[in-house]
Structures are given as C-alpha cells and as structure tokens.
Amino acid sequence: MTRGLLARKLGMTQLFTERGTVVPVTVLEAGPCRVVQRKTAPIDGYEAIQIGFGERRRRHANKPTTGHFKRAGLQPMRRLAELRDPGEAELGATLNADLFQPGDRVDVTGMSKGKGFSGQHKRHHFGRGPVTHGSHNIKQPGSIGSVDAARTMRGLKMAGQLGAARATIRGLEVVRVDTERNLLLVKGSVPGARNGMVLVRDSDHEATLS
C-alpha cells in the first residue's frame, strides 16, 4: 500500500533537538484530503485512487466536474492527484496528516520555482573559464558539437528556461506531525514557492540522511 497526501507548502522554519542541534524543516498543510474516485483493473486497467484537496466554489466548477465529485458525494475540490497501490481506502474517505508518523521517509513532488531564461552556468552548473589577462572564454559554453555534423545536435546543455518544472525530492524525513492542525514538518526543503501544492508519498529512497 502506498500512502500519500496532497499538501500546501506554508514555508520553512527550524526545530531544536534534545541535543541542541538545529533542524531546518518545511511546514506542509497535509489535508484533509478526500477520496474522489477509485480506479480498478477491470474498468481502468490499473488500481489507483484519486484524492482531492481544498474546497472549490460550486459556481466555479463546470457540469462535468460537478458530476464527477457528485458521484462520490463530495463538493468540488481544487486539486486532484492519483495514488497507485491504494490499499483499502473507500470512496469519500478522509485522509489526514496522521497517515504519516515521525521518522517516516517521504518523497515530495511539486512545481519548482521558475527562474526565467538562464545561461548554461546557472542552468547546468558549468564551470567558468580562466579569468587571466586576454581570456575570452570566461562564460562560454565550450564545444557544442563535432565538425563533421555541420549542425548543432539536439539535447545539448545550453541556455534556456530554468525551473517551472515538475521536481521530486526523495527520502525526506518526517520530523513532526501536528494532527490537530494537519501539519507535516519535513526535514529540508521541498520544491515550489510558498502556498504551492505538493504531493507527499511513501519514499522508495533508501539512502541514510544525517
């Protein structure tokens, strides 16, 4: 069974451990999420549940959207996401932050901050050239292809749009769970800006974090 929640990123803060060390954490408003749809292998070809987060005004939803939620006996919701291997979650069930416990490892997926058009040094972490007298190769990309091709091949690391893309941070530790306010405090940073939406799932990353 894969556990997962849609959450809203509230920002970052820090916690102090019993040893006095500081732990940077991201505060996520994880739920309440509702099970909007349950997909089955005979009908849809795979097993999954669709969960929703955040209420939406009925007048802002069209008729197909309203009917989709009405089948589950729910009001229209703002965000939807699918979770594979859902277990026994029933249609219309409520999922809260108590789905996770301190010490759990999670993968957090969200939309990274858009940085606009960026050069190859910032976008791909290229090193610079020599800064000595007479150098004209301080921030040049270097070779961009072979001589015989007579053209630039596709897929080269060059300047372009940076950020504003789906990103996943794996193996983050859940430091604290506030069940009263549905808050998850996750060690480290997660993708996206404040108030952005993220998907928190069980981690398949086995690396040990300090």
PDB file of C-alpha atoms in Angstrom:
ATOM      1  CA  MET A   1       0.000   0.000   0.000  1.00  0.00           C
ATOM      2  CA  THR A   2       1.258   3.467  -0.921  1.00  0.00           C
ATOM      3  CA  ARG A   3       0.394   6.267   1.473  1.00  0.00           C
ATOM      4  CA  GLY A   4       0.045   9.762   0.058  1.00  0.00           C
ATOM      5  CA  LEU A   5      -1.448  13.196   0.628  1.00  0.00           C
ATOM      6  CA  LEU A   6      -1.831  16.446  -1.235  1.00  0.00           C
ATOM      7  CA  ALA A   7      -0.397  19.300   0.796  1.00  0.00           C
ATOM      8  CA  ARG A   8       0.115  23.055   0.685  1.00  0.00           C
ATOM      9  CA  LYS A   9       3.573  24.439   1.376  1.00  0.00           C
ATOM     10  CA  LEU A  10       3.347  27.011   4.177  1.00  0.00           C
ATOM     11  CA  GLY A  11       7.030  27.885   4.439  1.00  0.00           C
ATOM     12  CA  MET A  12      10.173  26.912   6.333  1.00  0.00           C
ATOM     13  CA  THR A  13      11.250  27.145   9.969  1.00  0.00           C
ATOM     14  CA  GLN A  14      13.606  25.320  12.315  1.00  0.00           C
ATOM     15  CA  LEU A  15      13.366  22.936  15.249  1.00  0.00           C
ATOM     16  CA  PHE A  16      15.793  22.221  18.062  1.00  0.00           C
ATOM     17  CA  THR A  17      16.559  18.626  19.003  1.00  0.00           C
ATOM     18  CA  GLU A  18      17.217  17.375  22.532  1.00  0.00           C
ATOM     19  CA  ARG A  19      20.944  17.630  21.806  1.00  0.00           C
ATOM     20  CA  GLY A  20      20.576  21.291  20.894  1.00  0.00           C
ATOM     21  CA  THR A  21      21.160  20.911  17.171  1.00  0.00           C
ATOM     22  CA  VAL A  22      19.052  22.866  14.690  1.00  0.00           C
ATOM     23  CA  VAL A  23      16.952  21.015  12.106  1.00  0.00           C
ATOM     24  CA  PRO A  24      15.590  23.043   9.142  1.00  0.00           C
ATOM     25  CA  VAL A  25      12.057  21.901   8.286  1.00  0.00           C
ATOM     26  CA  THR A  26       9.357  22.703   5.743  1.00  0.00           C
ATOM     27  CA  VAL A  27       5.823  23.052   7.100  1.00  0.00           C
ATOM     28  CA  LEU A  28       3.167  21.350   4.955  1.00  0.00           C
ATOM     29  CA  GLU A  29      -0.584  21.612   5.441  1.00  0.00           C
ATOM     30  CA  ALA A  30      -1.306  17.973   4.576  1.00  0.00           C
ATOM     31  CA  GLY A  31      -5.026  17.509   4.223  1.00  0.00           C
ATOM     32  CA  PRO A  32      -7.723  16.866   4.891  1.00  0.00           C
ATOM     33  CA  CYS A  33      -7.825  15.019   1.555  1.00  0.00           C
ATOM     34  CA  ARG A  34     -10.888  13.167   0.282  1.00  0.00           C
ATOM     35  CA  VAL A  35     -11.023  10.044  -1.895  1.00  0.00           C
ATOM     36  CA  VAL A  36     -12.840  11.258  -5.019  1.00  0.00           C
ATOM     37  CA  GLN A  37     -12.552   8.190  -7.252  1.00  0.00           C
ATOM     38  CA  ARG A  38     -11.370   4.602  -7.006  1.00  0.00           C
ATOM     39  CA  LYS A  39      -9.957   3.092 -10.210  1.00  0.00           C
ATOM     40  CA  THR A  40      -9.952  -0.673 -10.712  1.00  0.00           C
ATOM     41  CA  ALA A  41      -8.098  -3.008 -13.051  1.00  0.00           C
ATOM     42  CA  PRO A  42     -11.220  -4.431 -14.808  1.00  0.00           C
ATOM     43  CA  ILE A  43     -12.506  -0.961 -15.743  1.00  0.00           C
ATOM     44  CA  ASP A  44      -9.457   1.331 -15.880  1.00  0.00           C
ATOM     45  CA  GLY A  45      -6.631  -1.171 -16.351  1.00  0.00           C
ATOM     46  CA  TYR A  46      -4.868  -0.369 -13.080  1.00  0.00           C
ATOM     47  CA  GLU A  47      -5.516   0.084  -9.364  1.00  0.00           C
ATOM     48  CA  ALA A  48      -5.437   3.630  -8.002  1.00  0.00           C
ATOM     49  CA  ILE A  49      -7.359   6.206  -6.020  1.00  0.00           C
ATOM     50  CA  GLN A  50      -7.895   9.852  -6.874  1.00  0.00           C
ATOM     51  CA  ILE A  51      -7.639  12.241  -3.941  1.00  0.00           C
ATOM     52  CA  GLY A  52      -8.724  15.869  -3.755  1.00  0.00           C
ATOM     53  CA  PHE A  53      -7.609  18.813  -1.621  1.00  0.00           C
ATOM     54  CA  GLY A  54      -9.107  22.234  -0.973  1.00  0.00           C
ATOM     55  CA  GLU A  55     -12.734  23.237  -1.380  1.00  0.00           C
ATOM     56  CA  ARG A  56     -13.877  24.955  -4.554  1.00  0.00           C
ATOM     57  CA  ARG A  57     -16.965  27.115  -5.057  1.00  0.00           C
ATOM     58  CA  ARG A  58     -19.655  25.234  -6.921  1.00  0.00           C
ATOM     59  CA  ARG A  59     -20.201  28.131  -9.353  1.00  0.00           C
ATOM     60  CA  HIS A  60     -16.545  27.903 -10.384  1.00  0.00           C
ATOM     61  CA  ALA A  61     -16.920  24.274 -11.498  1.00  0.00           C
ATOM     62  CA  ASN A  62     -18.492  23.206 -14.786  1.00  0.00           C
ATOM     63  CA  LYS A  63     -21.131  20.462 -15.043  1.00  0.00           C
ATOM     64  CA  PRO A  64     -18.762  17.542 -15.845  1.00  0.00           C
ATOM     65  CA  THR A  65     -16.553  18.470 -12.888  1.00  0.00           C
ATOM     66  CA  THR A  66     -19.533  18.836 -10.561  1.00  0.00           C
ATOM     67  CA  GLY A  67     -20.888  15.440 -11.670  1.00  0.00           C
ATOM     68  CA  HIS A  68     -17.513  13.788 -11.096  1.00  0.00           C
ATOM     69  CA  PHE A  69     -17.489  14.875  -7.458  1.00  0.00           C
ATOM     70  CA  LYS A  70     -21.206  14.254  -7.002  1.00  0.00           C
ATOM     71  CA  ARG A  71     -20.688  10.521  -7.636  1.00  0.00           C
ATOM     72  CA  ALA A  72     -18.521  10.470  -4.526  1.00  0.00           C
ATOM     73  CA  GLY A  73     -20.957  12.631  -2.558  1.00  0.00           C
ATOM     74  CA  LEU A  74     -18.450  15.494  -2.336  1.00  0.00           C
ATOM     75  CA  GLN A  75     -18.270  19.183  -3.117  1.00  0.00           C
ATOM     76  CA  PRO A  76     -15.933  20.235  -5.967  1.00  0.00           C
ATOM     77  CA  MET A  77     -12.284  20.418  -4.903  1.00  0.00           C
ATOM     78  CA  ARG A  78      -9.383  22.498  -6.177  1.00  0.00           C
ATOM     79  CA  ARG A  79      -6.609  19.946  -6.721  1.00  0.00           C
ATOM     80  CA  LEU A  80      -6.608  16.263  -7.673  1.00  0.00           C
ATOM     81  CA  ALA A  81      -3.900  13.615  -7.688  1.00  0.00           C
ATOM     82  CA  GLU A  82      -3.681   9.847  -8.211  1.00  0.00           C
ATOM     83  CA  LEU A  83      -2.019   7.284  -5.983  1.00  0.00           C
ATOM     84  CA  ARG A  84      -1.169   3.809  -7.235  1.00  0.00           C
ATOM     85  CA  ASP A  85      -1.492   0.730  -4.973  1.00  0.00           C
ATOM     86  CA  PRO A  86      -4.086   2.490  -2.797  1.00  0.00           C
ATOM     87  CA  GLY A  87      -4.953  -0.249  -0.314  1.00  0.00           C
ATOM     88  CA  GLU A  88      -8.463  -0.289   1.153  1.00  0.00           C
ATOM     89  CA  ALA A  89      -9.328   3.438   1.076  1.00  0.00           C
ATOM     90  CA  GLU A  90     -13.057   3.810   0.454  1.00  0.00           C
ATOM     91  CA  LEU A  91     -14.789   6.323  -1.798  1.00  0.00           C
ATOM     92  CA  GLY A  92     -15.387   9.559   0.104  1.00  0.00           C
ATOM     93  CA  ALA A  93     -12.950   8.658   2.894  1.00  0.00           C
ATOM     94  CA  THR A  94     -10.943  11.408   4.590  1.00  0.00           C
ATOM     95  CA  LEU A  95      -7.135  11.245   4.726  1.00  0.00           C
ATOM     96  CA  ASN A  96      -5.326  13.407   7.285  1.00  0.00           C
ATOM     97  CA  ALA A  97      -1.766  14.131   8.355  1.00  0.00           C
ATOM     98  CA  ASP A  98      -1.863  11.235  10.853  1.00  0.00           C
ATOM     99  CA  LEU A  99      -1.312   8.976   7.843  1.00  0.00           C
ATOM    100  CA  PHE A 100       2.414   9.554   8.492  1.00  0.00           C
ATOM    101  CA  GLN A 101       4.480   9.256  11.665  1.00  0.00           C
ATOM    102  CA  PRO A 102       7.707  10.956  12.788  1.00  0.00           C
ATOM    103  CA  GLY A 103      10.679   9.119  11.319  1.00  0.00           C
ATOM    104  CA  ASP A 104       8.904   8.108   8.087  1.00  0.00           C
ATOM    105  CA  ARG A 105      10.683   8.740   4.783  1.00  0.00           C
ATOM    106  CA  VAL A 106       8.680  10.509   2.087  1.00  0.00           C
ATOM    107  CA  ASP A 107       9.074  11.714  -1.496  1.00  0.00           C
ATOM    108  CA  VAL A 108       7.729  15.229  -2.121  1.00  0.00           C
ATOM    109  CA  THR A 109       6.750  16.250  -5.664  1.00  0.00           C
ATOM    110  CA  GLY A 110       5.900  19.778  -6.708  1.00  0.00           C
ATOM    111  CA  MET A 111       6.455  22.503  -9.280  1.00  0.00           C
ATOM    112  CA  SER A 112       9.856  24.165  -8.900  1.00  0.00           C
ATOM    113  CA  LYS A 113      10.216  27.954  -8.868  1.00  0.00           C
ATOM    114  CA  GLY A 114      10.553  29.497 -12.319  1.00  0.00           C
ATOM    115  CA  LYS A 115      13.861  31.326 -12.824  1.00  0.00           C
ATOM    116  CA  GLY A 116      13.252  32.536 -16.374  1.00  0.00           C
ATOM    117  CA  PHE A 117      15.846  32.417 -19.157  1.00  0.00           C
ATOM    118  CA  SER A 118      19.221  31.463 -17.659  1.00  0.00           C
ATOM    119  CA  GLY A 119      22.687  30.864 -19.004  1.00  0.00           C
ATOM    120  CA  GLN A 120      24.343  27.463 -19.089  1.00  0.00           C
ATOM    121  CA  HIS A 121      26.446  28.181 -15.990  1.00  0.00           C
ATOM    122  CA  LYS A 122      23.443  28.784 -13.767  1.00  0.00           C
ATOM    123  CA  ARG A 123      21.186  26.271 -15.515  1.00  0.00           C
ATOM    124  CA  HIS A 124      23.592  23.326 -15.758  1.00  0.00           C
ATOM    125  CA  HIS A 125      26.265  24.286 -13.174  1.00  0.00           C
ATOM    126  CA  PHE A 126      29.042  24.701 -15.737  1.00  0.00           C
ATOM    127  CA  GLY A 127      32.438  25.886 -14.549  1.00  0.00           C
ATOM    128  CA  ARG A 128      33.854  29.131 -15.870  1.00  0.00           C
ATOM    129  CA  GLY A 129      36.920  29.612 -17.995  1.00  0.00           C
ATOM    130  CA  PRO A 130      40.173  31.312 -16.955  1.00  0.00           C
ATOM    131  CA  VAL A 131      39.915  34.946 -15.865  1.00  0.00           C
ATOM    132  CA  THR A 132      43.511  35.778 -16.771  1.00  0.00           C
ATOM    133  CA  HIS A 133      44.511  38.712 -18.965  1.00  0.00           C
ATOM    134  CA  GLY A 134      43.469  38.202 -22.559  1.00  0.00           C
ATOM    135  CA  SER A 135      40.984  35.388 -21.889  1.00  0.00           C
ATOM    136  CA  HIS A 136      37.801  35.457 -23.970  1.00  0.00           C
ATOM    137  CA  ASN A 137      36.350  32.228 -22.608  1.00  0.00           C
ATOM    138  CA  ILE A 138      35.109  33.182 -19.143  1.00  0.00           C
ATOM    139  CA  LYS A 139      31.447  32.204 -19.596  1.00  0.00           C
ATOM    140  CA  GLN A 140      31.453  30.410 -22.926  1.00  0.00           C
ATOM    141  CA  PRO A 141      29.718  27.002 -23.230  1.00  0.00           C
ATOM    142  CA  GLY A 142      32.697  25.342 -24.907  1.00  0.00           C
ATOM    143  CA  SER A 143      32.324  22.907 -27.783  1.00  0.00           C
ATOM    144  CA  ILE A 144      28.757  22.372 -28.980  1.00  0.00           C
ATOM    145  CA  GLY A 145      29.337  19.568 -31.460  1.00  0.00           C
ATOM    146  CA  SER A 146      31.598  17.851 -33.940  1.00  0.00           C
ATOM    147  CA  VAL A 147      32.932  19.434 -37.096  1.00  0.00           C
ATOM    148  CA  ASP A 148      31.550  16.773 -39.451  1.00  0.00           C
ATOM    149  CA  ALA A 149      27.913  17.207 -38.394  1.00  0.00           C
ATOM    150  CA  ALA A 150      27.847  20.815 -39.658  1.00  0.00           C
ATOM    151  CA  ARG A 151      24.986  21.492 -37.272  1.00  0.00           C
ATOM    152  CA  THR A 152      24.228  21.622 -33.573  1.00  0.00           C
ATOM    153  CA  MET A 153      22.820  18.344 -32.267  1.00  0.00           C
ATOM    154  CA  ARG A 154      19.665  18.309 -30.186  1.00  0.00           C
ATOM    155  CA  GLY A 155      19.724  17.781 -26.439  1.00  0.00           C
ATOM    156  CA  LEU A 156      22.883  19.741 -25.650  1.00  0.00           C
ATOM    157  CA  LYS A 157      23.097  21.592 -22.354  1.00  0.00           C
ATOM    158  CA  MET A 158      22.682  25.201 -23.361  1.00  0.00           C
ATOM    159  CA  ALA A 159      20.999  28.382 -22.122  1.00  0.00           C
ATOM    160  CA  GLY A 160      17.217  28.332 -21.789  1.00  0.00           C
ATOM    161  CA  GLN A 161      14.242  28.209 -19.423  1.00  0.00           C
ATOM    162  CA  LEU A 162      15.192  27.259 -15.855  1.00  0.00           C
ATOM    163  CA  GLY A 163      12.707  25.966 -13.290  1.00  0.00           C
ATOM    164  CA  ALA A 164       8.905  25.886 -13.511  1.00  0.00           C
ATOM    165  CA  ALA A 165       9.113  22.111 -13.962  1.00  0.00           C
ATOM    166  CA  ARG A 166       7.934  19.073 -12.006  1.00  0.00           C
ATOM    167  CA  ALA A 167      10.557  18.144  -9.404  1.00  0.00           C
ATOM    168  CA  THR A 168      10.763  15.436  -6.738  1.00  0.00           C
ATOM    169  CA  ILE A 169      12.896  15.429  -3.593  1.00  0.00           C
ATOM    170  CA  ARG A 170      13.336  11.865  -2.352  1.00  0.00           C
ATOM    171  CA  GLY A 171      13.944  10.372   1.062  1.00  0.00           C
ATOM    172  CA  LEU A 172      12.963  13.339   3.248  1.00  0.00           C
ATOM    173  CA  GLU A 173      12.373  12.605   6.927  1.00  0.00           C
ATOM    174  CA  VAL A 174       9.105  13.470   8.669  1.00  0.00           C
ATOM    175  CA  VAL A 175      10.296  15.230  11.832  1.00  0.00           C
ATOM    176  CA  ARG A 176       6.965  16.088  13.461  1.00  0.00           C
ATOM    177  CA  VAL A 177       3.237  15.555  12.847  1.00  0.00           C
ATOM    178  CA  ASP A 178       0.628  18.010  14.178  1.00  0.00           C
ATOM    179  CA  THR A 179      -2.637  16.071  13.918  1.00  0.00           C
ATOM    180  CA  GLU A 180      -4.767  18.910  15.332  1.00  0.00           C
ATOM    181  CA  ARG A 181      -3.777  21.330  12.546  1.00  0.00           C
ATOM    182  CA  ASN A 182      -2.976  18.682   9.896  1.00  0.00           C
ATOM    183  CA  LEU A 183       0.650  19.765   9.602  1.00  0.00           C
ATOM    184  CA  LEU A 184       3.656  17.751   8.491  1.00  0.00           C
ATOM    185  CA  LEU A 185       7.112  19.085   9.352  1.00  0.00           C
ATOM    186  CA  VAL A 186       9.570  17.609   6.859  1.00  0.00           C
ATOM    187  CA  LYS A 187      13.339  17.910   7.183  1.00  0.00           C
ATOM    188  CA  GLY A 188      14.895  20.053   4.462  1.00  0.00           C
ATOM    189  CA  SER A 189      13.370  21.967   1.568  1.00  0.00           C
ATOM    190  CA  VAL A 190      10.717  20.887  -0.922  1.00  0.00           C
ATOM    191  CA  PRO A 191      10.026  22.145  -4.475  1.00  0.00           C
ATOM    192  CA  GLY A 192       7.911  25.204  -5.138  1.00  0.00           C
ATOM    193  CA  ALA A 193       7.057  28.579  -3.695  1.00  0.00           C
ATOM    194  CA  ARG A 194       5.036  29.346  -0.590  1.00  0.00           C
ATOM    195  CA  ASN A 195       1.387  28.266  -0.889  1.00  0.00           C
ATOM    196  CA  GLY A 196       2.315  25.915  -3.716  1.00  0.00           C
ATOM    197  CA  MET A 197       0.794  22.427  -3.917  1.00  0.00           C
ATOM    198  CA  VAL A 198       2.910  19.292  -3.408  1.00  0.00           C
ATOM    199  CA  LEU A 199       2.270  15.559  -3.323  1.00  0.00           C
ATOM    200  CA  VAL A 200       3.699  13.662  -0.336  1.00  0.00           C
ATOM    201  CA  ARG A 201       4.139   9.889  -0.807  1.00  0.00           C
ATOM    202  CA  ASP A 202       5.925   6.975   0.820  1.00  0.00           C
ATOM    203  CA  SER A 203       9.570   7.038  -0.182  1.00  0.00           C
ATOM    204  CA  ASP A 204      11.283   4.379  -2.247  1.00  0.00           C
ATOM    205  CA  HIS A 205      14.646   6.006  -1.455  1.00  0.00           C
ATOM    206  CA  GLU A 206      16.776   4.024   0.979  1.00  0.00           C
ATOM    207  CA  ALA A 207      19.641   6.470   1.467  1.00  0.00           C
ATOM    208  CA  THR A 208      20.503   7.346   5.078  1.00  0.00           C
ATOM    209  CA  LEU A 209      20.250  11.069   5.793  1.00  0.00           C
ATOM    210  CA  SER A 210      22.119  12.745   8.640  1.00  0.00           C
TER     211      SER A 210
END
